[in-house]
Coordinates of C-alpha atoms in Angstrom, one line a residue:
M1 CA -26.4 -16.2 -27.3
A2 CA -24.5 -18.1 -24.8
G3 CA -22.9 -16.1 -22.1
V4 CA -21.1 -18.2 -19.5
C5 CA -18.5 -15.6 -19.3
S6 CA -18.6 -12.0 -20.2
D7 CA -15.4 -10.3 -19.2
S8 CA -15.2 -6.7 -20.2
G9 CA -12.0 -4.9 -21.1
T10 CA -11.7 -3.9 -17.5
G11 CA -10.9 -7.5 -16.6
T12 CA -13.7 -7.4 -14.1
E13 CA -16.1 -10.3 -14.1
R14 CA -19.7 -9.1 -14.8
S15 CA -22.9 -11.1 -15.0
S16 CA -23.9 -11.1 -18.7
P17 CA -27.0 -9.1 -19.7
E18 CA -27.5 -11.6 -22.5
P19 CA -29.9 -14.6 -22.2
P20 CA -28.7 -17.7 -20.3
A21 CA -25.7 -19.6 -21.5
R22 CA -26.1 -22.4 -24.0
P23 CA -25.1 -25.9 -23.1
I24 CA -21.5 -26.4 -22.4
H25 CA -19.9 -29.9 -22.5
R26 CA -17.9 -30.9 -19.5
R27 CA -15.2 -32.4 -21.8
C28 CA -15.7 -30.4 -24.9
G29 CA -12.4 -28.7 -25.1
G30 CA -10.0 -31.2 -26.6
H31 CA -6.6 -30.2 -27.7
G32 CA -7.8 -28.3 -30.7
R33 CA -4.6 -26.8 -32.1
G34 CA -2.6 -29.1 -29.9
R35 CA -2.4 -32.8 -29.5
G36 CA -5.9 -33.8 -30.3
R37 CA -6.6 -36.1 -27.3
G38 CA -9.9 -34.4 -26.3
R39 CA -12.9 -36.3 -25.4
A40 CA -16.6 -35.5 -25.7
S41 CA -19.0 -36.4 -23.0
K42 CA -22.5 -35.7 -21.8
P43 CA -23.5 -32.0 -21.6
V44 CA -24.1 -30.6 -18.1
Q45 CA -27.8 -30.3 -17.7
Q46 CA -28.3 -26.9 -16.1
K47 CA -31.8 -26.0 -15.1
S48 CA -31.9 -22.6 -16.6
D49 CA -29.7 -23.4 -19.6
L50 CA -31.4 -26.2 -21.5
L51 CA -34.8 -26.6 -22.9
E52 CA -36.5 -30.0 -22.6
S53 CA -35.1 -32.5 -25.1
T54 CA -37.0 -32.8 -28.3
A55 CA -37.3 -35.8 -30.6
C56 CA -34.3 -36.7 -32.8
V57 CA -34.4 -34.8 -36.1
V58 CA -32.5 -37.4 -38.0
E59 CA -34.6 -39.2 -40.6
T60 CA -34.5 -42.6 -39.2
G61 CA -37.4 -44.3 -41.0
S62 CA -36.7 -46.7 -43.8
S63 CA -38.9 -47.6 -46.7
T64 CA -39.1 -50.5 -49.1
D65 CA -39.1 -47.9 -51.9
T66 CA -35.6 -46.9 -51.0
S67 CA -32.3 -48.6 -52.1
E68 CA -31.9 -50.3 -48.8
S69 CA -30.4 -53.8 -49.1
T70 CA -32.0 -57.0 -47.9
E71 CA -29.5 -57.1 -45.0
T72 CA -30.5 -53.6 -43.9
R73 CA -34.2 -54.5 -43.8
R74 CA -33.4 -57.7 -42.0
I75 CA -31.5 -55.8 -39.3
H76 CA -34.3 -53.3 -38.9
A77 CA -36.9 -56.0 -38.6
A78 CA -34.8 -57.8 -36.0
A79 CA -34.2 -54.6 -34.1
S80 CA -37.9 -53.8 -33.9
K81 CA -38.5 -57.2 -32.2
W82 CA -35.5 -57.1 -30.0
K83 CA -36.1 -56.9 -26.2
P84 CA -33.2 -56.4 -23.8
G85 CA -33.0 -59.4 -21.5
G86 CA -31.8 -59.7 -18.0
H87 CA -32.3 -56.0 -17.0
K88 CA -34.3 -56.6 -13.9
K89 CA -34.1 -53.2 -12.2
T90 CA -37.5 -52.1 -10.8
G91 CA -38.9 -48.6 -10.8
Q92 CA -37.3 -47.9 -14.2
T93 CA -38.8 -44.9 -16.1
K94 CA -40.2 -45.5 -19.5
M95 CA -37.8 -45.0 -22.3
T96 CA -38.4 -42.4 -25.0
N97 CA -37.2 -42.0 -28.5
A98 CA -35.4 -38.7 -27.8
S99 CA -31.6 -39.1 -27.5
E100 CA -29.6 -36.8 -25.3
D101 CA -28.0 -35.4 -28.4
S102 CA -31.3 -34.5 -30.0
D103 CA -31.7 -31.3 -28.0
N104 CA -31.5 -29.1 -31.1
D105 CA -33.5 -26.2 -29.5
L106 CA -31.6 -23.0 -28.7
P107 CA -31.4 -22.2 -25.0
A108 CA -34.2 -20.3 -23.4
G109 CA -34.4 -16.7 -24.5
Q110 CA -32.7 -17.3 -27.9
H111 CA -34.6 -16.6 -31.0
P112 CA -33.4 -17.8 -34.4
A113 CA -34.1 -15.9 -37.6
P114 CA -37.8 -15.9 -38.4
T115 CA -37.7 -18.1 -41.5
G116 CA -35.5 -20.5 -43.4
T117 CA -32.9 -23.0 -42.3
P118 CA -29.4 -22.8 -43.8
G119 CA -27.5 -25.7 -45.2
F120 CA -24.2 -26.7 -43.5
G121 CA -22.0 -25.3 -46.3
L122 CA -20.4 -21.9 -45.7
L123 CA -21.7 -20.4 -49.0
D124 CA -25.3 -21.5 -48.2
F125 CA -24.9 -20.2 -44.7
T126 CA -23.7 -16.7 -45.8
E127 CA -26.5 -16.5 -48.4
W128 CA -29.0 -17.4 -45.6
M129 CA -27.7 -14.7 -43.3
F130 CA -28.2 -12.1 -46.0
Q131 CA -31.7 -13.3 -46.8
H132 CA -33.0 -13.7 -43.3
V133 CA -30.8 -11.9 -40.8
V134 CA -29.2 -8.8 -42.5
Q135 CA -31.7 -5.9 -42.8
P136 CA -32.0 -3.7 -45.9
A137 CA -30.5 -0.8 -44.0
D138 CA -27.4 -2.9 -43.3
H139 CA -26.7 -3.1 -47.1
Q140 CA -26.1 0.7 -47.2
K141 CA -23.8 0.4 -44.1
L142 CA -21.6 -2.1 -45.8
S143 CA -21.4 0.1 -48.9
D144 CA -20.8 3.4 -47.1
W145 CA -18.3 2.1 -44.5
H146 CA -16.3 -0.5 -46.5
G147 CA -17.0 0.1 -50.2
S148 CA -14.3 2.6 -50.9
E149 CA -11.3 0.7 -49.4
S150 CA -10.2 -2.8 -48.6
R151 CA -10.6 -4.3 -45.2
T152 CA -7.6 -6.3 -44.3
F153 CA -7.4 -9.4 -42.1
G154 CA -4.6 -11.0 -40.2
E155 CA -4.7 -14.6 -39.2
F156 CA -2.5 -15.6 -36.2
C157 CA -2.0 -19.4 -35.7
A158 CA -3.9 -19.6 -39.0
G159 CA -4.4 -23.3 -39.5
M160 CA -6.1 -23.6 -42.8
A161 CA -6.9 -19.9 -43.0
T162 CA -10.6 -20.2 -42.2
A163 CA -11.0 -16.5 -41.9
S164 CA -9.8 -16.0 -45.5
I165 CA -12.4 -18.6 -46.6
A166 CA -15.1 -16.8 -44.7
A167 CA -14.1 -13.5 -46.1
A168 CA -14.4 -14.8 -49.7
A169 CA -17.8 -16.3 -49.0
L170 CA -19.0 -12.9 -47.5
E171 CA -17.7 -11.1 -50.6
R172 CA -19.6 -13.4 -52.8
S173 CA -22.9 -13.1 -50.8
I174 CA -22.6 -9.3 -50.6
A175 CA -22.1 -9.0 -54.3
H176 CA -25.0 -11.4 -55.0
T177 CA -27.4 -9.7 -52.6
T178 CA -26.5 -6.0 -53.0
G179 CA -24.7 -5.9 -56.4
K180 CA -21.9 -4.1 -54.7
Q181 CA -18.3 -5.2 -54.3
L182 CA -16.5 -5.3 -51.0
H183 CA -12.8 -6.1 -50.9
L184 CA -11.8 -8.2 -47.9
Q185 CA -8.1 -9.1 -48.1
T186 CA -5.8 -11.3 -46.0
A187 CA -2.8 -9.2 -45.2
L188 CA -0.7 -11.5 -43.0
V189 CA -0.6 -15.1 -41.8
T190 CA 1.3 -16.8 -39.0
E191 CA 1.4 -20.6 -38.7
C192 CA 4.3 -22.5 -37.0
V193 CA 3.7 -25.9 -38.8
P194 CA 5.3 -25.8 -42.2
W195 CA 2.8 -27.8 -44.2
K196 CA -0.1 -26.0 -42.6
R197 CA 1.6 -22.7 -43.4
Q198 CA 1.8 -23.8 -47.1
I199 CA -1.9 -24.7 -47.0
A200 CA -2.8 -21.3 -45.5
E201 CA -0.9 -19.5 -48.2
Q202 CA -2.6 -21.6 -50.8
V203 CA -6.1 -21.0 -49.4
A204 CA -5.5 -17.2 -49.1
A205 CA -4.3 -17.0 -52.7
A206 CA -7.2 -19.1 -54.0
C207 CA -9.8 -17.1 -52.0
H208 CA -8.5 -13.7 -53.1
P209 CA -6.8 -14.2 -56.5
S210 CA -6.9 -10.5 -57.4
S211 CA -5.2 -9.4 -54.2
P212 CA -1.5 -9.6 -53.4
P213 CA -0.4 -12.7 -51.4
P214 CA -0.3 -12.2 -47.6
E215 CA 2.9 -11.8 -45.7
T216 CA 3.6 -15.2 -44.1
W217 CA 5.5 -15.9 -40.9
A218 CA 6.3 -19.1 -39.0
R219 CA 5.6 -17.4 -35.6
T220 CA 4.2 -14.2 -34.4
A221 CA 7.5 -13.6 -32.6
D222 CA 9.2 -13.5 -36.0
L223 CA 6.8 -10.7 -37.1
V224 CA 7.7 -8.8 -33.9
K225 CA 11.3 -8.7 -34.9
E226 CA 10.5 -6.6 -37.9
S227 CA 11.3 -2.9 -37.6
A228 CA 7.8 -2.0 -39.0
P229 CA 5.6 -5.1 -38.6
A230 CA 2.7 -5.6 -41.1
T231 CA -0.7 -4.7 -39.6
C232 CA -4.4 -5.2 -40.5
D233 CA -7.9 -3.9 -39.7
I234 CA -9.2 -7.1 -38.1
A235 CA -6.9 -9.6 -36.4
V236 CA -8.1 -13.2 -36.0
L237 CA -6.2 -15.0 -33.2
A238 CA -6.4 -18.6 -32.1
I239 CA -4.9 -19.3 -28.7
E240 CA -3.3 -22.7 -28.8
C241 CA -5.1 -24.9 -26.3
D242 CA -2.4 -27.4 -25.3
D243 CA -2.3 -26.1 -21.7
V244 CA -5.9 -25.0 -21.4
S245 CA -8.0 -28.0 -22.5
V246 CA -9.8 -30.1 -19.9
C247 CA -7.7 -33.0 -21.1
T248 CA -4.3 -31.4 -20.9
S249 CA -1.6 -33.1 -18.9
T250 CA 0.3 -29.8 -18.6
P251 CA -2.2 -27.3 -17.2
R252 CA -0.6 -23.8 -17.2
S253 CA -1.7 -20.2 -17.1
V254 CA -2.6 -18.6 -20.4
L255 CA 0.1 -16.1 -19.4
D256 CA 2.8 -18.7 -18.8
E257 CA 5.4 -18.3 -21.6
T258 CA 6.8 -21.8 -21.0
G259 CA 3.5 -23.4 -22.3
R260 CA 2.3 -23.4 -25.9
S261 CA -0.9 -21.7 -25.0
G262 CA 0.8 -18.9 -23.1
K263 CA 3.4 -18.5 -25.8
S264 CA 0.9 -18.1 -28.6
F265 CA -1.0 -15.4 -26.7
L266 CA 2.1 -13.5 -25.3
E267 CA 3.7 -13.4 -28.7
F268 CA 0.5 -11.7 -30.0
L269 CA 0.6 -9.2 -27.1
A270 CA 4.2 -8.4 -28.0
Y271 CA 3.1 -7.8 -31.6
L272 CA 0.4 -5.3 -30.5
A273 CA 2.9 -3.6 -28.2
K274 CA 5.3 -3.2 -31.1
L275 CA 2.7 -1.4 -33.2
S276 CA 1.8 2.2 -32.5
F277 CA -1.7 2.7 -31.1
T278 CA -3.1 4.1 -34.3
S279 CA -1.7 1.3 -36.4
R280 CA -3.0 -1.5 -34.2
P281 CA -6.0 -3.6 -35.6
T282 CA -9.4 -2.0 -35.0
F283 CA -11.0 -5.3 -34.0
L284 CA -9.6 -8.6 -32.5
L285 CA -11.5 -11.9 -32.9
V286 CA -10.1 -14.4 -30.4
E287 CA -10.9 -18.2 -30.2
C288 CA -9.9 -21.0 -27.9
V289 CA -11.5 -24.1 -26.3
A290 CA -14.4 -23.5 -24.0
N291 CA -12.4 -24.3 -21.0
L292 CA -10.7 -20.9 -21.3
A293 CA -13.9 -19.4 -20.0
R294 CA -14.0 -21.6 -16.9
L295 CA -12.2 -21.1 -13.6
R296 CA -9.4 -23.6 -13.8
T297 CA -8.2 -24.6 -10.3
A298 CA -5.0 -26.2 -11.7
A299 CA -3.9 -22.8 -13.1
S300 CA -5.8 -20.7 -10.5
E301 CA -7.4 -18.5 -13.1
R302 CA -10.2 -17.9 -15.6
G303 CA -8.4 -17.6 -18.9
T304 CA -10.8 -15.2 -20.5
Q305 CA -10.4 -12.7 -17.7
K306 CA -6.6 -12.8 -17.9
V307 CA -6.8 -12.3 -21.7
S308 CA -9.2 -9.4 -21.3
E309 CA -6.9 -7.7 -18.7
K310 CA -3.9 -7.9 -20.9
L311 CA -5.7 -6.7 -24.0
E312 CA -7.1 -3.8 -22.0
E313 CA -3.5 -2.7 -21.3
Q314 CA -3.1 -2.4 -25.1
G315 CA -6.2 -0.2 -25.5
Y316 CA -9.0 -2.8 -26.2
I317 CA -12.3 -3.6 -24.6
G318 CA -14.1 -6.8 -25.3
K319 CA -16.7 -9.5 -24.5
W320 CA -16.6 -13.3 -24.5
E321 CA -19.3 -15.8 -25.4
I322 CA -19.4 -19.6 -25.8
L323 CA -20.6 -20.6 -29.3
N324 CA -21.4 -24.1 -30.5
T325 CA -21.1 -25.2 -34.1
R326 CA -24.4 -27.1 -33.8
Y327 CA -26.2 -23.7 -33.8
F328 CA -24.7 -22.6 -37.0
G329 CA -26.1 -25.2 -39.4
V330 CA -23.4 -27.9 -38.9
P331 CA -24.4 -31.2 -37.1
Q332 CA -21.3 -31.2 -34.9
S333 CA -21.1 -30.4 -31.2
R334 CA -18.1 -28.1 -30.9
P335 CA -18.3 -25.5 -28.1
R336 CA -15.6 -22.8 -28.2
A337 CA -14.9 -19.6 -26.4
Y338 CA -14.9 -16.5 -28.7
G339 CA -13.9 -13.0 -27.8
V340 CA -14.6 -9.8 -29.8
F341 CA -12.4 -6.9 -28.8
V342 CA -12.5 -3.3 -30.2
K343 CA -9.8 -0.7 -30.0
L344 CA -10.9 2.3 -27.9
A345 CA -11.6 5.3 -30.1
T346 CA -12.7 7.5 -27.2
F347 CA -11.5 7.2 -23.7
G348 CA -13.2 7.7 -20.3
S349 CA -16.3 6.2 -18.9
S350 CA -18.5 7.6 -21.7
G351 CA -16.2 6.2 -24.4
K352 CA -16.2 2.7 -22.8
S353 CA -20.0 2.8 -22.5
K354 CA -20.3 3.5 -26.3
H355 CA -18.0 0.6 -27.1
Q356 CA -19.9 -1.7 -24.8
Q357 CA -23.1 -0.8 -26.7
Q358 CA -21.1 -1.6 -29.9
L359 CA -20.1 -5.0 -28.5
Q360 CA -23.7 -5.7 -27.4
A361 CA -24.9 -5.0 -30.9
I362 CA -22.2 -7.3 -32.4
W363 CA -23.2 -10.2 -30.2
A364 CA -26.9 -9.6 -30.7
F365 CA -26.4 -10.0 -34.4
V366 CA -24.5 -13.2 -33.9
A367 CA -27.3 -14.5 -31.8
R368 CA -29.7 -13.9 -34.7
C369 CA -27.5 -16.0 -36.9
Q370 CA -27.9 -19.1 -34.7
T371 CA -30.4 -21.7 -35.9
K372 CA -32.7 -24.1 -34.2
V373 CA -31.9 -27.2 -36.2
P374 CA -28.7 -28.0 -38.0
E375 CA -28.3 -30.0 -41.1
S376 CA -29.3 -33.7 -40.6
L377 CA -26.3 -35.7 -39.6
M378 CA -27.7 -38.7 -41.6
S379 CA -28.0 -36.5 -44.7
L380 CA -24.4 -35.2 -44.3
L381 CA -23.0 -38.7 -43.9
Q382 CA -24.8 -39.8 -47.0
K383 CA -23.2 -37.0 -49.0
C384 CA -19.7 -38.1 -47.9
N385 CA -18.0 -41.3 -49.0
L386 CA -17.3 -42.9 -45.7
A387 CA -15.5 -45.8 -47.4
T388 CA -12.7 -43.4 -48.2
G389 CA -11.9 -42.6 -44.6
T390 CA -8.6 -43.9 -43.3
C391 CA -7.5 -44.9 -39.9
Q392 CA -4.0 -45.9 -38.9
H393 CA -3.4 -49.3 -37.5
A394 CA -1.6 -49.3 -34.1
S395 CA 0.1 -52.7 -34.5
K396 CA 2.0 -52.4 -31.2
K397 CA -1.2 -51.5 -29.4
Q398 CA -3.1 -54.4 -31.0
R399 CA -0.4 -56.8 -29.9
S400 CA -0.6 -55.4 -26.4
D401 CA -4.4 -55.7 -26.3
K402 CA -4.3 -59.3 -27.5
A403 CA -1.6 -60.1 -25.0
G404 CA -3.9 -58.7 -22.3
Q405 CA -6.6 -61.0 -23.3
S406 CA -4.5 -64.2 -23.4
D407 CA -2.4 -63.6 -20.2
G408 CA -3.5 -65.5 -17.1
K409 CA -3.7 -62.2 -15.3
A410 CA -6.3 -60.1 -17.0
S411 CA -5.1 -56.7 -18.2
K412 CA -6.4 -53.5 -16.8
W413 CA -8.8 -52.8 -19.6
V414 CA -10.4 -56.3 -19.4
Q415 CA -11.1 -55.7 -15.7
E416 CA -12.5 -52.3 -16.5
H417 CA -14.8 -53.7 -19.1
E418 CA -16.0 -56.4 -16.7
R419 CA -16.9 -53.7 -14.1
H420 CA -18.7 -51.8 -16.9
K421 CA -20.8 -54.8 -17.8
Q422 CA -21.9 -55.4 -14.2
R423 CA -22.6 -51.7 -13.6
H424 CA -24.8 -51.4 -16.7
G425 CA -26.3 -54.9 -16.7
V426 CA -24.8 -55.7 -20.1
A427 CA -23.6 -59.2 -19.1
D428 CA -27.2 -60.5 -18.9
M429 CA -28.5 -58.7 -22.1
D430 CA -29.3 -60.4 -25.4
P431 CA -27.1 -58.8 -28.0
H432 CA -28.8 -56.1 -30.1
P433 CA -28.8 -57.0 -33.9
V434 CA -26.7 -53.8 -34.6
V435 CA -24.1 -54.9 -32.1
T436 CA -24.0 -58.4 -33.6
H437 CA -23.6 -56.9 -37.0
F438 CA -20.8 -54.6 -35.8
K439 CA -19.0 -57.5 -34.2
A440 CA -19.1 -59.5 -37.4
Q441 CA -17.6 -56.6 -39.4
A442 CA -15.1 -55.4 -36.8
K443 CA -12.4 -57.9 -37.9
D444 CA -12.0 -55.9 -41.1
L445 CA -11.7 -52.6 -39.3
P446 CA -8.5 -51.0 -38.0
L447 CA -9.6 -51.5 -34.4
T448 CA -7.8 -53.1 -31.4
P449 CA -9.6 -55.8 -29.4
R450 CA -10.0 -53.3 -26.6
E451 CA -11.7 -50.7 -28.9
V452 CA -14.0 -53.4 -30.4
D453 CA -15.0 -54.6 -26.9
A454 CA -15.5 -51.1 -25.6
A455 CA -17.6 -50.1 -28.6
M456 CA -19.8 -53.1 -28.2
L457 CA -20.4 -52.4 -24.5
V458 CA -21.3 -48.8 -25.0
L459 CA -23.4 -49.5 -28.1
S460 CA -25.4 -52.1 -26.2
V461 CA -26.3 -49.7 -23.4
A462 CA -27.1 -46.8 -25.8
L463 CA -29.4 -49.0 -28.0
R464 CA -31.1 -50.5 -25.0
N465 CA -31.8 -47.0 -23.6
K466 CA -32.8 -45.7 -27.0
K467 CA -30.1 -43.0 -26.9
V468 CA -29.3 -43.6 -30.5
Q469 CA -31.1 -44.6 -33.7
P470 CA -29.9 -47.9 -35.3
E471 CA -29.8 -46.3 -38.8
C472 CA -27.3 -43.6 -37.9
I473 CA -24.7 -44.0 -35.1
V474 CA -21.5 -42.0 -34.7
G475 CA -19.0 -42.2 -31.9
D476 CA -15.4 -41.3 -31.1
I477 CA -13.5 -44.4 -29.9
G478 CA -10.1 -45.3 -28.6
S479 CA -10.8 -43.8 -25.2
S480 CA -11.7 -45.5 -22.0
V481 CA -15.1 -47.4 -22.1
N482 CA -16.3 -44.9 -19.6
R483 CA -15.7 -41.9 -22.0
I484 CA -17.0 -43.2 -25.3
L485 CA -20.3 -41.6 -26.4
F486 CA -22.4 -42.6 -29.4
R487 CA -24.8 -40.2 -31.0
S488 CA -27.3 -40.1 -33.8
S489 CA -28.0 -36.4 -34.4
L490 CA -24.7 -34.7 -33.8
H491 CA -21.1 -35.6 -34.7
P492 CA -18.7 -35.5 -31.8
C493 CA -16.2 -32.7 -31.8
V494 CA -13.7 -33.3 -34.6
L495 CA -10.2 -33.6 -33.2
P496 CA -6.8 -34.4 -34.8
Q497 CA -5.8 -38.1 -34.7
K498 CA -9.1 -39.2 -33.2
K499 CA -10.8 -42.4 -34.3
Y500 CA -14.4 -42.2 -35.3
L501 CA -16.8 -45.1 -35.8
Y502 CA -19.8 -44.8 -38.1
I503 CA -22.7 -47.2 -38.4
V504 CA -25.0 -46.1 -41.2
N505 CA -27.8 -48.5 -42.1
D506 CA -26.1 -51.8 -42.4
E507 CA -22.6 -50.5 -43.1
V508 CA -19.8 -50.0 -40.6
Y509 CA -16.9 -47.6 -41.1
C510 CA -13.9 -46.5 -39.1
G511 CA -12.1 -43.3 -40.0
C512 CA -13.3 -39.8 -41.0
P513 CA -12.8 -39.1 -44.7
A514 CA -11.5 -35.8 -45.9
N515 CA -14.7 -34.4 -47.3
L516 CA -16.6 -35.2 -44.0
A517 CA -13.8 -33.6 -41.9
F518 CA -14.1 -30.4 -43.9
S519 CA -17.9 -30.6 -44.0
L520 CA -18.1 -30.6 -40.2
Q521 CA -16.3 -27.3 -40.3
G522 CA -18.8 -25.8 -42.8
L523 CA -16.8 -26.5 -46.0
G524 CA -18.9 -28.4 -48.5
A525 CA -17.8 -29.6 -52.0
E526 CA -18.0 -26.1 -53.5
E527 CA -16.0 -24.5 -50.8
I528 CA -13.4 -27.3 -50.9
R529 CA -12.9 -26.8 -54.6
M530 CA -12.8 -23.0 -54.2
C531 CA -10.0 -23.3 -51.6
K532 CA -8.1 -26.1 -53.5
L533 CA -8.3 -28.4 -50.5
D534 CA -9.6 -31.3 -52.6
T535 CA -6.1 -32.9 -52.9
L536 CA -5.5 -33.5 -49.2
D537 CA -5.7 -36.9 -47.7
A538 CA -8.0 -37.9 -44.8
K539 CA -5.3 -37.6 -42.2
R540 CA -4.3 -34.1 -43.0
A541 CA -7.9 -33.0 -43.6
Q542 CA -8.8 -34.2 -40.1
E543 CA -5.7 -32.5 -38.6
L544 CA -6.7 -29.2 -40.2
S545 CA -10.3 -29.5 -39.3
G546 CA -9.6 -30.5 -35.8
N547 CA -7.6 -27.4 -35.2
A548 CA -9.7 -24.9 -37.2
F549 CA -12.3 -22.3 -36.6
T550 CA -15.7 -23.4 -37.8
S551 CA -16.2 -21.3 -41.0
N552 CA -19.9 -20.5 -40.4
V553 CA -19.2 -19.2 -36.9
I554 CA -16.3 -17.0 -37.9
A555 CA -18.3 -15.7 -40.9
S556 CA -21.1 -14.6 -38.6
L557 CA -18.6 -12.8 -36.4
M558 CA -16.8 -11.1 -39.3
L559 CA -20.1 -10.0 -40.8
S560 CA -21.3 -8.6 -37.5
V561 CA -18.1 -6.7 -37.0
L562 CA -18.3 -5.2 -40.5
L563 CA -21.9 -4.1 -39.8
H564 CA -21.0 -2.5 -36.5
Y565 CA -17.6 -1.2 -37.4
R566 CA -18.3 2.3 -36.3
L567 CA -19.6 3.5 -32.9
P568 CA -23.4 3.8 -32.5

């Protein structure tokens, strides 16, 4: 389990007793539930945090027995003969086939379940947890502790109500494995965006058709105005990350009520304060971008510590960890800070000690749910129809980019690209066949001249250095040439309104289709139908997925809480 930050309910920073932290990306945060301008970049290579890179797990070989086109085989043949020209640096180390994104091992000290590898889909993942992680004795716990009554959930800043989806998947897996019925019901939902609120209501109703519909509110502040606010057993809170992300232009404290991040959290604190102690949720599951767990100099705080201190005032003790979607069966790099908080049932040092043991057990179970190798990205892309992805044309920006090329005075991006060429020796290189093929198809894609030129430059370097495999390349584009990163084994963190470029065999696509956006959050075709999300277009699907919990991660957290609901 990652443990870059482990703030207890006392608000005092402690060194984590857990194994070393898993890799954290320097620019992994993005704007999540905010404005979706996040960028992904290379992970920080910490000596104690990462194992040595292993070979890329994507199936990159091609065969004449497959349905590959003649053009695909021609490109592969040309690529195998291609030699980068003009790169005259001496003392260069020998290149390997391992890409920097192919490090699919867990950090040192982490041990996945002994057998089996789950598929990326939530239903497959929950079945896998019950087959390989949950012990026979745990089945009786679930029945004894939760069999006689419903466990209710509340989703605050719900997005597409991922907790409701995870609860439905857990219900199904519990029934299939143990033959017993558990009732997990969504009691209340808050979501400020009207169309998302409608989706959350729809999803909750579809996932739990026999339960009454949840009470729905635009903001948590509206719920606080009630004389007797609705409550729940387990509250799932997403802290809006507009002012916390590494890419924010408005860095503020998580306790600053003038910011969207602070407002979302402070409204939840007001909700807890409005409830009597006995009626407050027993558990809180809190999520935000990974940057919340770091010391932010612009805000002079570590956000997880501030949140822990405030929740302690409401009678909770908790622990934070950084979890990455890539370790839960999904080929997406999406690190997020997750906190689990439990309401104190007994007070004093002995009471806190018991709850700390409870939290340790919860996180130890989540660690066992993490897998060494996710679903193959190539396999996932082939299951999705990339041709249905849409990407908006920015006509004004295209005209601006073209003007920059034709003006006597070169625009800023042209100068930046020239510096990039010189720095990486691209100017003297023979073009790689994949780059040549991309350039030929780029005219039919919704890309600006700047985006095409930047993609070609970064692709050339990545292919020369064998950081990607020609058969499967994915990258988020639209950013500066210095921030674009192409991968072959992991999809970049899905963010709202972000452009993604896909090169799969000899086909080039721009835009993330709806089923791929949902799949990267653990929702396959069956889950999409179950939740009635199959009518959404690509733009809204990406908006929802870019702001959502990853369903496999929240399912493991919810199951662990149910298994450790009572004090040891």
